[in-house]
Coordinates of C-alpha atoms and ligand atoms in Angstrom, one line a residue:
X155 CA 104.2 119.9 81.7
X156 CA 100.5 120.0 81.8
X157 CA 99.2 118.2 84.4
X158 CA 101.7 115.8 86.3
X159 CA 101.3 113.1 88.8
X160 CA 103.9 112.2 91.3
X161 CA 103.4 108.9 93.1
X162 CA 105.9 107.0 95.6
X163 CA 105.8 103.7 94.1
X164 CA 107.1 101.7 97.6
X165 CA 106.1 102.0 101.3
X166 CA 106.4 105.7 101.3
X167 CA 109.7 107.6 101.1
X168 CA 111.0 107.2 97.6
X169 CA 112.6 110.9 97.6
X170 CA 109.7 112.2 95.7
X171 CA 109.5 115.7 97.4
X172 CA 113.0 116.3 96.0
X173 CA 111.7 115.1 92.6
X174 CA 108.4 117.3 92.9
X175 CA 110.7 120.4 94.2
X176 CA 112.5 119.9 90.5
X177 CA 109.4 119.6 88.4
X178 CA 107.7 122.4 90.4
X179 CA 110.7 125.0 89.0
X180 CA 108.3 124.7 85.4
X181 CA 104.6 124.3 87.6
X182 CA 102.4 126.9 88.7
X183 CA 100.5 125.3 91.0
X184 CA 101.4 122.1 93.2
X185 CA 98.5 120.3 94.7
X186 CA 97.8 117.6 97.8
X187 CA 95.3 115.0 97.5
X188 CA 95.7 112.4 100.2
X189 CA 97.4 112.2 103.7
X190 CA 98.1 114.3 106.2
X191 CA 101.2 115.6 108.2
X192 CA 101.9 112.0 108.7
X193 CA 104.3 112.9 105.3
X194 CA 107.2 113.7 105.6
X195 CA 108.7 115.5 102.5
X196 CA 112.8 116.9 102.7
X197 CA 114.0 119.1 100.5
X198 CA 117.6 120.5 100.2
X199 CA 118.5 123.8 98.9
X200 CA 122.2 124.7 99.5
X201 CA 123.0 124.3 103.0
X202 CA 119.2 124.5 104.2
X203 CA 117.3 121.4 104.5
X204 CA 113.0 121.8 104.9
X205 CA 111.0 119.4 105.8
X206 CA 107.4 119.8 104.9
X207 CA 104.8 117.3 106.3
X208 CA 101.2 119.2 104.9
X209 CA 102.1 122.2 103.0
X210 CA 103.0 120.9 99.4
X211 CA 106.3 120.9 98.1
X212 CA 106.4 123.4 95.8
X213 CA 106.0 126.1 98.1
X214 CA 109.8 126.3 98.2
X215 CA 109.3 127.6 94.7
X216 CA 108.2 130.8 94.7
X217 CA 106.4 131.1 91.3
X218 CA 104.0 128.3 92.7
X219 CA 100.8 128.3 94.0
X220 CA 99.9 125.5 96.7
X221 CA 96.5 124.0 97.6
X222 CA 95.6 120.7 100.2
X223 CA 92.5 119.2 98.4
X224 CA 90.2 118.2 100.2
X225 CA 91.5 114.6 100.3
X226 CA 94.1 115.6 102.4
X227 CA 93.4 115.5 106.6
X228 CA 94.5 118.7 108.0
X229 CA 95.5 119.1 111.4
X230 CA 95.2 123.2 111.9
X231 CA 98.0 123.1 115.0
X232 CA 100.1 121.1 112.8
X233 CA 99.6 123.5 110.2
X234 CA 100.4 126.5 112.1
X235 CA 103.4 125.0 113.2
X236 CA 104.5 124.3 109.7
X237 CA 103.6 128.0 108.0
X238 CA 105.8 129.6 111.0
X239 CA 108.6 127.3 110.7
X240 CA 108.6 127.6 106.7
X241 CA 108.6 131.5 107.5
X242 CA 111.6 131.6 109.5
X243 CA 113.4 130.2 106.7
X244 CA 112.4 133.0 104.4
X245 CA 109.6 131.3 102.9
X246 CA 106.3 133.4 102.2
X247 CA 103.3 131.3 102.5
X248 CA 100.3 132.8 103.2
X249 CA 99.0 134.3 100.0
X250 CA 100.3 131.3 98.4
X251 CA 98.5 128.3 100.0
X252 CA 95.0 127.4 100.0
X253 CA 92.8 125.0 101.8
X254 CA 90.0 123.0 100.4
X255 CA 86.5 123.9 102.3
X256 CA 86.3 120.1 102.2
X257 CA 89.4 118.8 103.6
X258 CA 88.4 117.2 107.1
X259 CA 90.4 118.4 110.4
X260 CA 93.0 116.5 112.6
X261 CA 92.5 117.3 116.3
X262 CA 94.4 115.9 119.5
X263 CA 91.5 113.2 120.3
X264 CA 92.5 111.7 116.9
X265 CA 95.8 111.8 118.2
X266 CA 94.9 110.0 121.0
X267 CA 92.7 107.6 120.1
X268 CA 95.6 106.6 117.1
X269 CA 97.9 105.7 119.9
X270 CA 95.1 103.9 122.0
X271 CA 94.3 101.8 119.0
X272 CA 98.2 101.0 118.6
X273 CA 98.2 100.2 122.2
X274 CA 95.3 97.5 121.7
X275 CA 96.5 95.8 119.0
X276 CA 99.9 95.4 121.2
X277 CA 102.2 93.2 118.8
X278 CA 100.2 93.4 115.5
X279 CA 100.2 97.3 115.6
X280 CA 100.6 99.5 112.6
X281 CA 103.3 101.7 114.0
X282 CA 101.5 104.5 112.4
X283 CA 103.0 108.0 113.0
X284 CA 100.6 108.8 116.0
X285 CA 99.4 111.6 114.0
X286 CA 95.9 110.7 114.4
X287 CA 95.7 109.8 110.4
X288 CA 93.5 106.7 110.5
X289 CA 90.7 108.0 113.5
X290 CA 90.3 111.2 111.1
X291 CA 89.9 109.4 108.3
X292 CA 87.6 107.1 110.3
X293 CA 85.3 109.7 111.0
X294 CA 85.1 111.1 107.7
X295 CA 83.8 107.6 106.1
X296 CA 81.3 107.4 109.4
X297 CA 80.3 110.9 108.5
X298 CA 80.9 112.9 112.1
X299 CA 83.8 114.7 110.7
X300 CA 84.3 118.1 110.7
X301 CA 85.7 119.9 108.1
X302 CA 87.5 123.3 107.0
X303 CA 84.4 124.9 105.6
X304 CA 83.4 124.4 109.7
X305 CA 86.0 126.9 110.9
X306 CA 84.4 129.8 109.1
X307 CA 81.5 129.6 111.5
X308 CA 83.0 129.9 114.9
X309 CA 79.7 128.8 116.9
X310 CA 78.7 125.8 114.7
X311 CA 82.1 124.3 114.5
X312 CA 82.5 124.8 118.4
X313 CA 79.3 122.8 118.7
X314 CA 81.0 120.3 116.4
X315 CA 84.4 120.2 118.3
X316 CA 82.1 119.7 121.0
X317 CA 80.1 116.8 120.3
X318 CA 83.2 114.9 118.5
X319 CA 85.3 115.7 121.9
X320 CA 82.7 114.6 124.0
X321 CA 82.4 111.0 122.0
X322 CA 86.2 110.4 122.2
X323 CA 86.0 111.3 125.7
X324 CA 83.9 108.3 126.8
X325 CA 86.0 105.9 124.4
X326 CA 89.0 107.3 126.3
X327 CA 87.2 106.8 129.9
X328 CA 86.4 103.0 128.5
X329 CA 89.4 102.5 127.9
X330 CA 91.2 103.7 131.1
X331 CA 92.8 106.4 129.0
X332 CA 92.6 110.7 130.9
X333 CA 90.2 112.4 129.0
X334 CA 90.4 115.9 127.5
X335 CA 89.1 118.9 129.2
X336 CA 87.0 121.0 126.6
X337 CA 88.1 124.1 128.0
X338 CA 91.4 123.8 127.4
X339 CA 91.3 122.6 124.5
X340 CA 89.0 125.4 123.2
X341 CA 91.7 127.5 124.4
X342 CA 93.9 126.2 122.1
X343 CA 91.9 125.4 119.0
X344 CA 89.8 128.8 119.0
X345 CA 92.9 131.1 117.6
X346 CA 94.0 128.5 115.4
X347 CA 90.3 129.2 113.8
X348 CA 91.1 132.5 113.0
X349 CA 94.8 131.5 111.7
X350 CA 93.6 128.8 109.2
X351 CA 90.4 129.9 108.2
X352 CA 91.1 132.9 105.9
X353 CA 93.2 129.9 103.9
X354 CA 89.9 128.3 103.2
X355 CA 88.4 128.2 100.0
X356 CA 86.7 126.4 97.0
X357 CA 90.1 124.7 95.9
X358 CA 87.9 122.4 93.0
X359 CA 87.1 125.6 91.5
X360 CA 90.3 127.3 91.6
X361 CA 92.6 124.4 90.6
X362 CA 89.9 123.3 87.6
X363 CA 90.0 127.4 86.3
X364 CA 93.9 126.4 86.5
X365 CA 93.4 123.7 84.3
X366 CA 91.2 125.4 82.1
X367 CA 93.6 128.1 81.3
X368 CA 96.6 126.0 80.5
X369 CA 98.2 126.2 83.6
X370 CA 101.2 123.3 84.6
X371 CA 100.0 121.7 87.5
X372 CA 101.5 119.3 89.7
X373 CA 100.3 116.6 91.5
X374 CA 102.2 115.9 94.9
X375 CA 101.9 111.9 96.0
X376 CA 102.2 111.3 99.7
X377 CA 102.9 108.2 101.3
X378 CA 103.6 105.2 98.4
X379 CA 101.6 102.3 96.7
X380 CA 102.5 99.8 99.0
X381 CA 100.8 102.3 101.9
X382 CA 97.5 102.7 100.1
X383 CA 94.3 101.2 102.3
X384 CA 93.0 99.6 99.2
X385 CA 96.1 98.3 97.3
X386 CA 98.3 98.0 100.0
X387 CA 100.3 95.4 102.4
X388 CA 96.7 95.5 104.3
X389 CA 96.0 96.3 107.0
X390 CA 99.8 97.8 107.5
X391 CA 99.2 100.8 105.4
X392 CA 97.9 104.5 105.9
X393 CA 94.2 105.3 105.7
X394 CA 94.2 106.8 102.3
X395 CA 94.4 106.2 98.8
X396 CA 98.1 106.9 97.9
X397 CA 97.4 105.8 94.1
X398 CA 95.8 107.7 91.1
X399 CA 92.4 107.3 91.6
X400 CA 93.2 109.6 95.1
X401 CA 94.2 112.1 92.6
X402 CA 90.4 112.4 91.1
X403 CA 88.9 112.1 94.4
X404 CA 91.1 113.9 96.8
X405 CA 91.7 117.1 94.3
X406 CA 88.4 117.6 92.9
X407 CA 90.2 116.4 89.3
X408 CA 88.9 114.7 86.3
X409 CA 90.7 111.7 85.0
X410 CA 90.7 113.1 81.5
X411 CA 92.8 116.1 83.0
X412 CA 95.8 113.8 84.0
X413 CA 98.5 114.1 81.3
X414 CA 101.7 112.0 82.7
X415 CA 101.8 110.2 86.1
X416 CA 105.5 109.7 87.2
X417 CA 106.2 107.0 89.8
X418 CA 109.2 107.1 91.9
X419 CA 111.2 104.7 93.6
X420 CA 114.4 104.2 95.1
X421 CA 117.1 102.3 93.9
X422 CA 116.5 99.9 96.8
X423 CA 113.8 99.7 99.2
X424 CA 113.0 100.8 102.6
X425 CA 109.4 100.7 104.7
X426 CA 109.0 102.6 108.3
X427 CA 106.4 100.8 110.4
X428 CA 105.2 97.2 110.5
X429 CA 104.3 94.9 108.0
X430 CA 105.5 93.0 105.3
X431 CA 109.0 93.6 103.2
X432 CA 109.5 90.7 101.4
X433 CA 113.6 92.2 100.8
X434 CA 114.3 93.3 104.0
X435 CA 117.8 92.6 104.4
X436 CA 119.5 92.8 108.5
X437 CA 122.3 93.3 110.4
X438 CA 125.3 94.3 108.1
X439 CA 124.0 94.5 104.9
X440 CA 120.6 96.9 106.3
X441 CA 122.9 98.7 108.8
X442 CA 125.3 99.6 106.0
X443 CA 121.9 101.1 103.3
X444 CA 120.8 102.8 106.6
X445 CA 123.5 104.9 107.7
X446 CA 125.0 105.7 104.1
X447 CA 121.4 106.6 102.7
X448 CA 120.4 108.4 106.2
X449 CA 117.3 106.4 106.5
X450 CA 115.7 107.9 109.4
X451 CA 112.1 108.8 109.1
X452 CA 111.6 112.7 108.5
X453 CA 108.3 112.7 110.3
X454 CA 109.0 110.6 113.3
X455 CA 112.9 109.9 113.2
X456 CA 112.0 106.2 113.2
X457 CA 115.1 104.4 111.7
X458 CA 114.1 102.8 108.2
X459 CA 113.9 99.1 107.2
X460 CA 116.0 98.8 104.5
X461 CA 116.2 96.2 101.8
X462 CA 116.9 95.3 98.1
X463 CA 115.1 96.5 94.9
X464 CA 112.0 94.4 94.7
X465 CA 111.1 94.5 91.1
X466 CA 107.4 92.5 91.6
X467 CA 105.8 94.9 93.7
X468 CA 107.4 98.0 91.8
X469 CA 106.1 96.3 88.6
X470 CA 102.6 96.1 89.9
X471 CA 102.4 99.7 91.4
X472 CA 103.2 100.8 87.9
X473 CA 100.5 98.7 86.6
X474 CA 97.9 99.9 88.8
X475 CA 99.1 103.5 88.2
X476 CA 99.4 103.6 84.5
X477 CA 103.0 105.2 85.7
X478 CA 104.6 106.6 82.4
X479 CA 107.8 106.6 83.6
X480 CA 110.0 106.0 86.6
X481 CA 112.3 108.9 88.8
X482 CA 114.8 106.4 90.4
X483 CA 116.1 108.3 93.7
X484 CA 119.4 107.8 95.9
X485 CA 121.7 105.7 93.3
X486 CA 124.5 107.1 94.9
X487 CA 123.5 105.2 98.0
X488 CA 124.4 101.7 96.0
X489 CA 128.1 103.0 94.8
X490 CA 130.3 101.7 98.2
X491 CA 128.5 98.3 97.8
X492 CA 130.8 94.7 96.2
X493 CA 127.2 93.4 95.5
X494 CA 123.8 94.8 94.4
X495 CA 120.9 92.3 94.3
X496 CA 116.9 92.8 92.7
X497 CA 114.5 90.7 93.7
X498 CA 113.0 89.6 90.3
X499 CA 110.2 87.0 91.6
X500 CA 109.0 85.1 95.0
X501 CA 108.8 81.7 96.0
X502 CA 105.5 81.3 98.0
X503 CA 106.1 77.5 99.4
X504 CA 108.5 76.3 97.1
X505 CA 105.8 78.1 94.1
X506 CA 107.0 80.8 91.8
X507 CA 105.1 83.3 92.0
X508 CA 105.5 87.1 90.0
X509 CA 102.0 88.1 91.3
X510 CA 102.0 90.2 95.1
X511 CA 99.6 88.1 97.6
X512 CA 96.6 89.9 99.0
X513 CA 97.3 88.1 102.3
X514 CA 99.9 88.8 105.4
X515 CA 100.1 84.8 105.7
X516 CA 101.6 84.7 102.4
X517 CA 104.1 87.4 102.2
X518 CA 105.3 85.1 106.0
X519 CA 106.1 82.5 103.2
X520 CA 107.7 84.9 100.4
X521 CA 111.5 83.6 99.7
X522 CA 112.6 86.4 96.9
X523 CA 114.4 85.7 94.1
X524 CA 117.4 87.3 93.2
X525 CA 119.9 88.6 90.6
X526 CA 123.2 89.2 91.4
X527 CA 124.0 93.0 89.8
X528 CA 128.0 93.8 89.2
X529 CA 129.0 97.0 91.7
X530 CA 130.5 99.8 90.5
X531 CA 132.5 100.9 93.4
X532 CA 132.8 104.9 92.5
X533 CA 131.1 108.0 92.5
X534 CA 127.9 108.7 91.0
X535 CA 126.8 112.0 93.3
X536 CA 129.1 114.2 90.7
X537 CA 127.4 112.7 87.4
X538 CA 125.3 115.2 85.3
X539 CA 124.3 113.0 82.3
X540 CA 123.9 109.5 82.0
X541 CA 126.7 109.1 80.4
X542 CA 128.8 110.1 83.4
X543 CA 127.4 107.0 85.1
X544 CA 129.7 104.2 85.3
X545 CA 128.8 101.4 83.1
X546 CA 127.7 98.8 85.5
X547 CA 125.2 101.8 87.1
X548 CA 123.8 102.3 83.4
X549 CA 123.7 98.4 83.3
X550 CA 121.6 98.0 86.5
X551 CA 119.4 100.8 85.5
X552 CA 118.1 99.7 82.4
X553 CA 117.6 96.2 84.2
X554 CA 115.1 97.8 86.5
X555 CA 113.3 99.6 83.5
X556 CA 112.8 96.4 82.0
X557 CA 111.9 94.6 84.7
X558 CA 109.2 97.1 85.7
X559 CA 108.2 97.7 82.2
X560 CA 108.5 101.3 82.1
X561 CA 111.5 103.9 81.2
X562 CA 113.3 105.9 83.5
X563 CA 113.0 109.6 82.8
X564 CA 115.2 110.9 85.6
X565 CA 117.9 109.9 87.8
X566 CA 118.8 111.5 91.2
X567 CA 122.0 110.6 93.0
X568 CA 122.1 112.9 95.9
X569 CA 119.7 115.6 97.8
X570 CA 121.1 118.7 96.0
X571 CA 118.3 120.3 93.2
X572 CA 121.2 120.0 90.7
X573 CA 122.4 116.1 91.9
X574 CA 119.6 114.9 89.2
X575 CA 120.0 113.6 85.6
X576 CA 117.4 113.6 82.6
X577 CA 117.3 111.0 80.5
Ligands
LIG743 P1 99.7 106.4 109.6 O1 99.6 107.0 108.2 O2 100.3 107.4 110.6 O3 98.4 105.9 110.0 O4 100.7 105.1 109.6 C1 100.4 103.9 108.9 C2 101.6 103.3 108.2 O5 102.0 104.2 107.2 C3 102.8 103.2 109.2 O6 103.5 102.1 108.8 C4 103.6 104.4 108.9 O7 105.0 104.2 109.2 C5 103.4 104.6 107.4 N1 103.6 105.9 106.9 C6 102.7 107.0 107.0 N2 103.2 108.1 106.4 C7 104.4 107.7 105.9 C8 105.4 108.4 105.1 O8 105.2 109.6 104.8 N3 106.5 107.7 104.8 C9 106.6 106.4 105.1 N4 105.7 105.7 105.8 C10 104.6 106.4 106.2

């Protein structure tokens, strides 16, 4: 496997921590670059569904080892929360997981000031996940944030705490909003200190010795293309970079290092949150995609837009990806339907158009253009090779491969480890 990327290649979603839950079987160590507990990554095994949010994915396999680069924004209570829930269900974790001494912290103010900054833009917010993503991010590029390698020095990270408390404090008092009593929350943070910080290490220096020594390593996407701050339906999108180039930076990980990068995408679309969707279908024909596929955010329960294929963004997150191949999730999810449609271009004021506008204005003006794909009206959760697939399921596949431009390598048609085909 050598070194593997896993990237969502819509808004987020796509199914990819079943996907990385498969691969991770044959990895020995999984690794996140980007994000926070603003993911939301669901795993079934048997009867017992996990959800993990910061801890990568392949913890649920034990031969893994798991690091959070240092791209990743941590929030230590959501951590904790996370490692004690994983251990009731008979998960070990501790001597297992790592932290980069880079990775920048998440605390409540960032929490606070998220929603505050949703409240302001009143009907263009984000509807981010209030998990105080974007404000952390914020003050890691303005250089006042404070990360892991702080909490190994109890007084000079209490200072820090300090300071970057204070500061939100009078933004919060600006703005009307209570402010947060140090005390208390010193209370709080101080044993979460001594929790996290024996998890803390050089993760670069580990995870490059992995690579070194032949080790298969897997990289763990969060969020999708769509999502990313630079490539993305801006400004609805998270505060990181969701594509490759998050892998290099957010890891500690030379290009040259990167052997395959697998994009993943659902056999139709959905997007949590505000912003463009150029497919969106409503009423019926979303209703119906919702409630068969389940589409209820794992992170914040937020029900899912849901929409058709949409084969001109999925084409160009490939492209800006170098994706080698495609993991196609929930094709079960398309059986009950008479109809199945992929939007294969837009009409941008009566313009074709296979390009995806930089602008919000212009997505307002996006009529897609759509094929009409034949149904196939049975049951694809109980196929095992892709000649168990009903023709018209083949047929619809290999459309999106060609209209993407990339193979499909695997197909998953339901949440069990062994509902997934090979190609
Ligand atoms: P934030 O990442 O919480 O700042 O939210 C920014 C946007 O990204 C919002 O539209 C969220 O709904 C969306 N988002 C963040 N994380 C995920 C995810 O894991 N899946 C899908 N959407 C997400």
């Amino acid at each position: 496997m050598a070194s593997t990327v896993i990237l969502g290649m819509q808004w987020g979603d796509e199914g990819k921590g079943k996907i990385i839950d498969v691969l991770a079987e044959k990895a020995d160590v999984v690794v996140r670059f980007q994000g926070g507990n603003n993911a939301g990554h669901t795993v079934e095994i048997g009867e017992t569904k996990f959800v993990l949010h910061l801890i990568p994915s392949g913890i649920l396999r034990e031969g893994s080892q798991c690091i959070i680069g240092n791209g990743v924004v941590v929030d230590p209570m959501g951590l904790i929360n996370e490692i004690e829930e994983l251990e009731d269900q008979n998960i070990k974790i501790l001597d297992r997981l790592q932290i980069s001494n880079r990775a920048h912290l998440v605390f409540k103010f960032h929490k606070l000031m998220d929603g505050l900054k949703e409240n302001q833009l009143g009907g263009k917010m984000i509807g981010t996940t209030l998990r105080g993503i974007g404000p952390a991010y914020a003050d890691k590029i303005n250089r006042v944030g404070i990360r892991a390698d702080d909490l190994k020095n109890k007084a000079e990270f209490k200072e820090k705490f300090t300071f970057a408390l204070e500061h939100h404090n009078r933004i919060f008092e600006a703005n009307g909003t209570e402010k947060l009593d140090i005390n208390s929350e010193w209370e709080i943070i101080e044993p979460a200190i001594d929790y996290i910080a024996p998890l803390v290490s050089d993760t670069i220096a580990s995870l490059n010795r992995a690579i070194e020594n032949d080790k298969a390593v897997l990289f763990e996407g969060a969020q999708g293309v769509w999502l990313d701050v630079d490539h993305g339906t801006y400004p609805f999108v998270t505060s990181s970079n969701t594509t490759i180039g998050g892998v290099c930076t957010g890891a500690g990980v030379a290009p040259k290092h990167i052997n395959k990068v697998i994009g993943v995408v659902k056999a139709y679309t959905t997007r949590v949150g505000s912003g463009p969707f150029p497919t969106e279908l409503f009423e019926e024909a979303g209703n119906s995609l919702r409630e068969v596929g389940n589409e209820y955010g794992a992170t914040t329960g937020r029900p899912r837009r849901c929409g058709w294929f949409d084969a001109v963004t999925t084409k160009h997150a490939c492209l800006v990806n170098g994706v080698d191949s495609l993991a196609i999730t929930k094709l079960d999810v398309l059986d009950h339907l008479d109809v199945i449609k992929v939007c294969t271009g837009y009409k941008i004021k009566g313009e074709v158009s296979f390009s995806v506008p930089a602008s919000i204005d212009q997505f307002d003006h996006i009529e897609p253009i759509y094929e009409d794909h034949p149904s196939w009206k049975s049951n694809t959760s109980i196929a095992k090779s892709w000649n168990d697939l009903p023709h018209n399921a083949q047929k619809y596949l290999s459309r999106l491969s060609e209209l993407t431009n990339v193979k499909i390598d695997i197909v998953s048609v339901g949440p069990r480890r062994n509902q997934i085909l090979f190609i």
